[in-house]
Short mmCIF file of C-alpha atoms and ligand atoms in Angstrom, two decimals:
data_model
loop_
_atom_site.label_atom_id
_atom_site.label_comp_id
_atom_site.label_asym_id
_atom_site.label_seq_id
_atom_site.Cartn_x
_atom_site.Cartn_y
_atom_site.Cartn_z
CA MET U 1 104.41 140.62 106.65
CA LEU U 2 105.83 137.31 105.57
CA MET U 3 107.29 135.18 108.36
CA PRO U 4 109.05 131.82 107.92
CA PHE U 5 106.86 128.80 108.77
CA ARG U 6 109.13 127.54 111.53
CA ASP U 7 109.36 130.99 113.17
CA LEU U 8 105.60 131.39 113.08
CA LEU U 9 105.16 128.09 114.91
CA GLU U 10 108.04 128.47 117.34
CA ARG U 11 107.29 132.08 118.29
CA ARG U 12 103.62 131.44 119.03
CA ARG U 13 102.57 132.37 122.54
CA ALA U 14 102.81 129.50 125.03
CA GLY U 15 99.46 127.78 125.36
CA SER U 16 98.25 128.93 121.94
CA ALA U 17 98.09 127.47 118.44
CA ILE U 18 98.60 129.12 115.05
CA GLY U 19 95.46 129.10 112.89
CA ALA U 20 95.78 127.95 109.27
CA PHE U 21 92.85 128.80 107.01
CA THR U 22 92.15 127.61 103.47
CA CYS U 23 91.77 130.45 100.97
CA TYR U 24 90.12 129.64 97.63
CA ASP U 25 90.09 133.28 96.55
CA LEU U 26 91.22 136.76 97.52
CA GLU U 27 88.03 137.48 99.50
CA GLN U 28 88.95 134.69 101.90
CA ALA U 29 92.60 135.76 102.12
CA VAL U 30 91.62 139.35 102.92
CA ALA U 31 89.19 138.07 105.57
CA VAL U 32 91.78 135.81 107.24
CA LEU U 33 94.46 138.51 107.30
CA ARG U 34 92.05 141.14 108.61
CA ALA U 35 91.04 138.80 111.45
CA ALA U 36 94.69 138.04 112.28
CA GLU U 37 95.51 141.76 112.34
CA SER U 38 92.70 142.52 114.75
CA ALA U 39 93.68 139.55 116.97
CA GLU U 40 97.34 140.63 116.77
CA THR U 41 98.46 137.10 116.00
CA GLY U 42 100.30 135.26 113.26
CA VAL U 43 98.39 133.23 110.70
CA ILE U 44 98.83 130.75 107.86
CA LEU U 45 97.01 131.03 104.52
CA LEU U 46 96.44 127.54 103.12
CA LEU U 47 96.44 126.99 99.38
CA ALA U 48 94.46 123.83 98.57
CA SER U 49 96.36 121.55 96.23
CA ARG U 50 93.31 121.26 93.93
CA SER U 51 93.21 125.08 93.67
CA PHE U 52 96.92 125.18 92.93
CA GLY U 53 96.52 122.40 90.36
CA GLY U 54 93.96 124.47 88.42
CA GLU U 55 94.92 126.65 85.48
CA GLU U 56 95.05 129.79 87.61
CA GLY U 57 96.93 128.06 90.45
CA ASP U 58 100.14 130.06 90.09
CA VAL U 59 98.16 133.31 90.01
CA LEU U 60 96.25 132.40 93.18
CA ALA U 61 99.51 131.40 94.92
CA GLY U 62 101.09 134.71 93.92
CA ALA U 63 98.04 136.68 95.06
CA LEU U 64 98.04 134.98 98.48
CA VAL U 65 101.76 135.69 98.91
CA VAL U 66 101.28 139.38 98.02
CA ALA U 67 98.30 139.66 100.39
CA ALA U 68 100.29 138.01 103.21
CA ALA U 69 103.33 140.23 102.58
CA ARG U 70 101.22 143.41 102.71
CA SER U 71 99.44 142.44 105.93
CA ALA U 72 100.42 143.85 109.32
CA ALA U 73 100.01 140.32 110.73
CA PRO U 74 102.92 137.86 110.53
CA ALA U 75 101.80 135.41 107.86
CA CYS U 76 102.93 132.48 105.76
CA VAL U 77 101.35 130.85 102.70
CA GLN U 78 101.38 127.05 102.68
CA LEU U 79 100.57 124.60 99.88
CA ASP U 80 98.28 122.11 101.61
CA HIS U 81 98.30 118.28 101.18
CA SER U 82 100.44 117.44 98.16
CA SER U 83 102.23 114.23 97.33
CA ASP U 84 103.43 115.65 94.00
CA LEU U 85 107.03 116.89 94.12
CA GLY U 86 106.49 118.74 90.83
CA ALA U 87 103.62 120.72 92.38
CA ILE U 88 105.69 121.31 95.52
CA GLU U 89 108.54 122.64 93.37
CA ARG U 90 106.15 124.94 91.46
CA ALA U 91 104.61 126.24 94.67
CA LEU U 92 108.05 127.02 96.08
CA ALA U 93 108.86 128.87 92.85
CA ALA U 94 105.59 130.82 93.24
CA GLY U 95 106.82 132.03 96.63
CA VAL U 96 104.96 129.97 99.23
CA GLY U 97 106.70 129.81 102.61
CA ALA U 98 105.70 126.22 103.38
CA VAL U 99 104.38 123.04 101.82
CA MET U 100 102.62 120.03 103.24
CA ALA U 101 104.30 116.97 101.77
CA ASP U 102 101.58 114.40 102.37
CA GLY U 103 102.82 110.84 102.00
CA SER U 104 100.34 109.50 104.53
CA LYS U 105 98.81 107.10 101.99
CA LEU U 106 102.24 105.67 101.11
CA PRO U 107 104.11 102.94 102.96
CA TYR U 108 106.29 104.37 105.78
CA ALA U 109 109.61 104.24 103.89
CA GLU U 110 108.11 105.98 100.85
CA ASN U 111 106.53 108.64 103.06
CA VAL U 112 109.98 109.27 104.59
CA ALA U 113 111.58 109.48 101.13
CA LEU U 114 108.93 111.93 99.84
CA VAL U 115 109.21 114.18 102.88
CA ARG U 116 113.02 114.14 102.89
CA ASP U 117 113.02 115.21 99.26
CA ALA U 118 110.48 117.96 99.99
CA VAL U 119 112.52 119.16 103.00
CA GLU U 120 115.62 119.45 100.80
CA ARG U 121 113.79 121.38 98.07
CA ALA U 122 112.01 123.63 100.58
CA ALA U 123 115.25 124.39 102.44
CA ALA U 124 116.80 125.59 99.18
CA ALA U 125 113.88 128.04 98.87
CA GLY U 126 113.98 129.07 102.55
CA ALA U 127 110.62 127.37 103.14
CA GLY U 128 109.27 124.91 105.71
CA VAL U 129 107.58 121.52 105.46
CA GLU U 130 104.71 119.80 107.24
CA ALA U 131 104.11 116.06 106.87
CA GLU U 132 101.42 113.60 107.91
CA LEU U 133 101.78 110.25 109.63
CA GLY U 134 98.85 107.97 110.20
CA SER U 135 95.98 108.97 107.95
CA ILE U 136 93.36 111.71 108.34
CA ALA U 137 90.18 110.56 106.57
CA GLY U 138 87.71 112.71 104.64
CA ASP U 139 88.05 115.21 101.80
CA GLU U 140 89.69 118.62 102.10
CA ASP U 141 87.55 120.52 99.58
CA PHE U 142 84.01 119.26 100.00
CA ALA U 143 82.21 118.13 103.11
CA VAL U 144 81.46 114.42 103.13
CA ALA U 145 80.81 112.64 106.41
CA ALA U 146 83.83 110.57 107.41
CA THR U 147 85.00 108.32 110.21
CA ALA U 148 88.55 108.46 111.54
CA GLY U 149 91.44 107.00 109.53
CA ALA U 150 94.55 105.21 110.81
CA PHE U 151 95.80 106.74 114.06
CA THR U 152 99.36 108.08 114.39
CA ASP U 153 101.75 105.89 116.37
CA PRO U 154 103.77 108.02 118.86
CA ALA U 155 107.03 106.05 118.63
CA GLU U 156 106.86 105.95 114.84
CA ALA U 157 106.11 109.70 114.77
CA ALA U 158 109.21 110.54 116.83
CA ALA U 159 111.38 108.42 114.50
CA PHE U 160 109.72 109.91 111.40
CA VAL U 161 110.46 113.48 112.47
CA ALA U 162 114.09 112.61 113.26
CA GLU U 163 114.51 110.83 109.91
CA THR U 164 112.93 113.55 107.77
CA GLY U 165 113.85 116.85 109.44
CA VAL U 166 110.27 118.05 108.97
CA ASP U 167 109.11 121.27 110.74
CA CYS U 168 105.58 120.20 111.71
CA LEU U 169 103.65 116.93 111.79
CA ALA U 170 99.92 116.40 111.20
CA VAL U 171 98.51 113.70 113.45
CA SER U 172 95.48 111.44 113.30
CA ILE U 173 93.84 111.00 116.72
CA GLY U 174 90.18 110.75 115.72
CA ASN U 175 90.08 113.95 113.62
CA VAL U 176 88.66 113.91 110.06
CA HIS U 177 88.48 116.40 107.17
CA GLY U 178 85.07 117.74 106.16
CA ALA U 179 82.26 116.53 108.38
CA TYR U 180 82.13 114.10 111.28
CA ARG U 181 79.86 111.10 110.75
CA GLU U 182 79.47 110.81 114.52
CA ARG U 183 80.32 113.08 117.44
CA PRO U 184 84.13 113.58 117.27
CA VAL U 185 86.09 111.56 119.82
CA PHE U 186 89.82 112.18 120.26
CA ASP U 187 92.33 109.71 121.70
CA TRP U 188 93.75 112.02 124.40
CA ASP U 189 96.34 109.58 125.72
CA ARG U 190 97.70 109.19 122.21
CA LEU U 191 97.83 112.97 121.71
CA ARG U 192 99.65 113.38 125.04
CA ALA U 193 102.22 110.74 124.04
CA LEU U 194 102.66 112.38 120.63
CA CYS U 195 103.15 115.86 122.09
CA ASP U 196 105.61 114.54 124.69
CA GLY U 197 107.61 112.42 122.25
CA VAL U 198 107.76 114.44 119.03
CA ALA U 199 110.35 117.20 118.74
CA VAL U 200 108.40 119.57 116.44
CA PRO U 201 104.99 121.27 116.68
CA LEU U 202 102.03 119.01 115.84
CA SER U 203 99.12 120.09 113.70
CA LEU U 204 95.43 119.25 113.94
CA HIS U 205 93.47 119.03 110.68
CA GLY U 206 89.72 118.57 110.55
CA SER U 207 88.81 121.06 113.28
CA SER U 208 85.48 122.11 111.74
CA GLY U 209 82.64 120.75 113.85
CA VAL U 210 84.89 119.97 116.83
CA PRO U 211 83.62 121.59 120.06
CA ASP U 212 85.80 124.45 121.36
CA ALA U 213 86.49 122.55 124.59
CA MET U 214 88.16 119.77 122.60
CA ILE U 215 90.18 122.30 120.62
CA THR U 216 91.44 124.08 123.73
CA ARG U 217 92.26 120.74 125.38
CA SER U 218 94.27 119.76 122.27
CA ILE U 219 96.19 123.03 122.47
CA ALA U 220 96.81 122.60 126.20
CA LEU U 221 98.35 119.20 125.46
CA GLY U 222 100.63 120.77 122.85
CA ILE U 223 98.93 121.06 119.42
CA GLY U 224 100.67 124.03 117.75
CA LYS U 225 98.82 124.49 114.46
CA ILE U 226 95.15 124.05 113.59
CA ASN U 227 93.77 123.88 110.04
CA VAL U 228 90.28 125.21 109.31
CA ASN U 229 88.43 124.97 106.02
CA THR U 230 84.86 123.61 106.02
CA GLU U 231 83.43 126.18 108.46
CA LEU U 232 84.85 129.02 106.34
CA ARG U 233 83.23 127.63 103.19
CA GLU U 234 79.89 127.26 104.98
CA ALA U 235 80.01 130.89 106.23
CA TYR U 236 81.09 132.15 102.80
CA LEU U 237 78.26 130.32 101.01
CA ALA U 238 75.60 131.31 103.56
CA ALA U 239 76.64 134.97 103.20
CA THR U 240 76.54 134.62 99.42
CA VAL U 241 72.98 133.28 99.48
CA GLU U 242 71.87 136.05 101.84
CA ALA U 243 73.53 138.90 99.94
CA LEU U 244 72.66 137.67 96.46
CA PRO U 245 69.19 139.28 96.00
CA VAL U 246 70.49 142.80 96.78
CA ALA U 247 73.65 142.21 94.74
CA VAL U 248 71.66 140.93 91.75
CA ALA U 249 69.11 143.78 91.96
CA GLY U 250 71.85 146.38 91.65
CA ALA U 251 74.44 144.33 89.71
CA TRP U 252 76.41 145.19 92.85
CA LEU U 253 79.34 142.79 92.94
CA SER U 254 81.35 144.62 95.59
CA ALA U 255 78.45 144.26 98.06
CA LEU U 256 78.54 140.51 97.52
CA HIS U 257 82.30 140.37 98.05
CA ARG U 258 82.02 142.47 101.19
CA ALA U 259 79.38 140.13 102.62
CA GLN U 260 81.59 137.11 101.87
CA THR U 261 84.69 138.71 103.40
CA ASP U 262 82.82 139.88 106.52
CA ALA U 263 81.32 136.42 107.07
CA VAL U 264 84.66 134.61 106.74
CA ALA U 265 86.45 137.19 108.92
CA GLY U 266 83.82 136.63 111.64
CA VAL U 267 84.49 132.89 111.72
CA VAL U 268 88.27 133.38 111.67
CA CYS U 269 88.07 135.91 114.54
CA ALA U 270 86.15 133.40 116.65
CA LYS U 271 88.62 130.62 115.80
CA LEU U 272 91.63 132.79 116.65
CA ARG U 273 90.04 133.69 119.97
CA THR U 274 89.67 129.99 120.77
CA PHE U 275 93.20 129.15 119.57
CA THR U 276 94.75 131.84 121.76
CA SER U 277 92.39 131.61 124.74
CA GLY U 278 94.86 129.61 126.85
CA ALA U 279 97.87 131.79 125.97
CA ALA U 280 100.13 132.81 128.83
ZN1 ZN E 1 94.25 118.62 106.04
#
């Protein structure tokens, strides 16, 4: 069932985080929702902005919304990382329940202006907004080794949230999208200050490749939403390679899709277990 973004975050069990998983196709969406149903937890389906920018973007957005609405798990579809108000407007029209208005590469005042505008447009559609302050390095859609970008300043983050009215803030504390060039190291004191000083739930992007102990420590400090993408793509592609000979031999497409869905659901189940392991 569809649940508003803010409700999904605020109603999460204490000591847990909501998982947000990128879905490039319906196989992934079905896998994520099936895992959330079996874990009896809410979930967010992320729509990559490159996917949405493609010719079939509106169709994929609509398909994810229908899949989320039909699920027994509380779910919300979110347009991920976009600095394009036109795309944000189109995604809201396509029925997404949240957008990420990413002005992290802009100067502070322009980031505030972008996010304020997005918050106004989203509110008119009954949707929520996530923003980013500081800068998370790396690429969202393909794995390239990255080192951390500019870290989020706690005092600036508190002011940013108050100025914009945003529902959730992505922070940079040593996390990167894609793959870590070196062993990930988080700035725990910074995360503690951010969680203590910022009035809305914080999100952690770039969780693929981060040891579970670091994830659970982040949640214990107050991280409320965790984005996962790379590990799902890796599982999907490994399952595709493995299932391909049998699928090709029988021109058996549904067997291939089932292998992909099962592989992604397995990763999502494990992630949801970690994200809820400290729940009261
Ligand atoms: Zn991200």
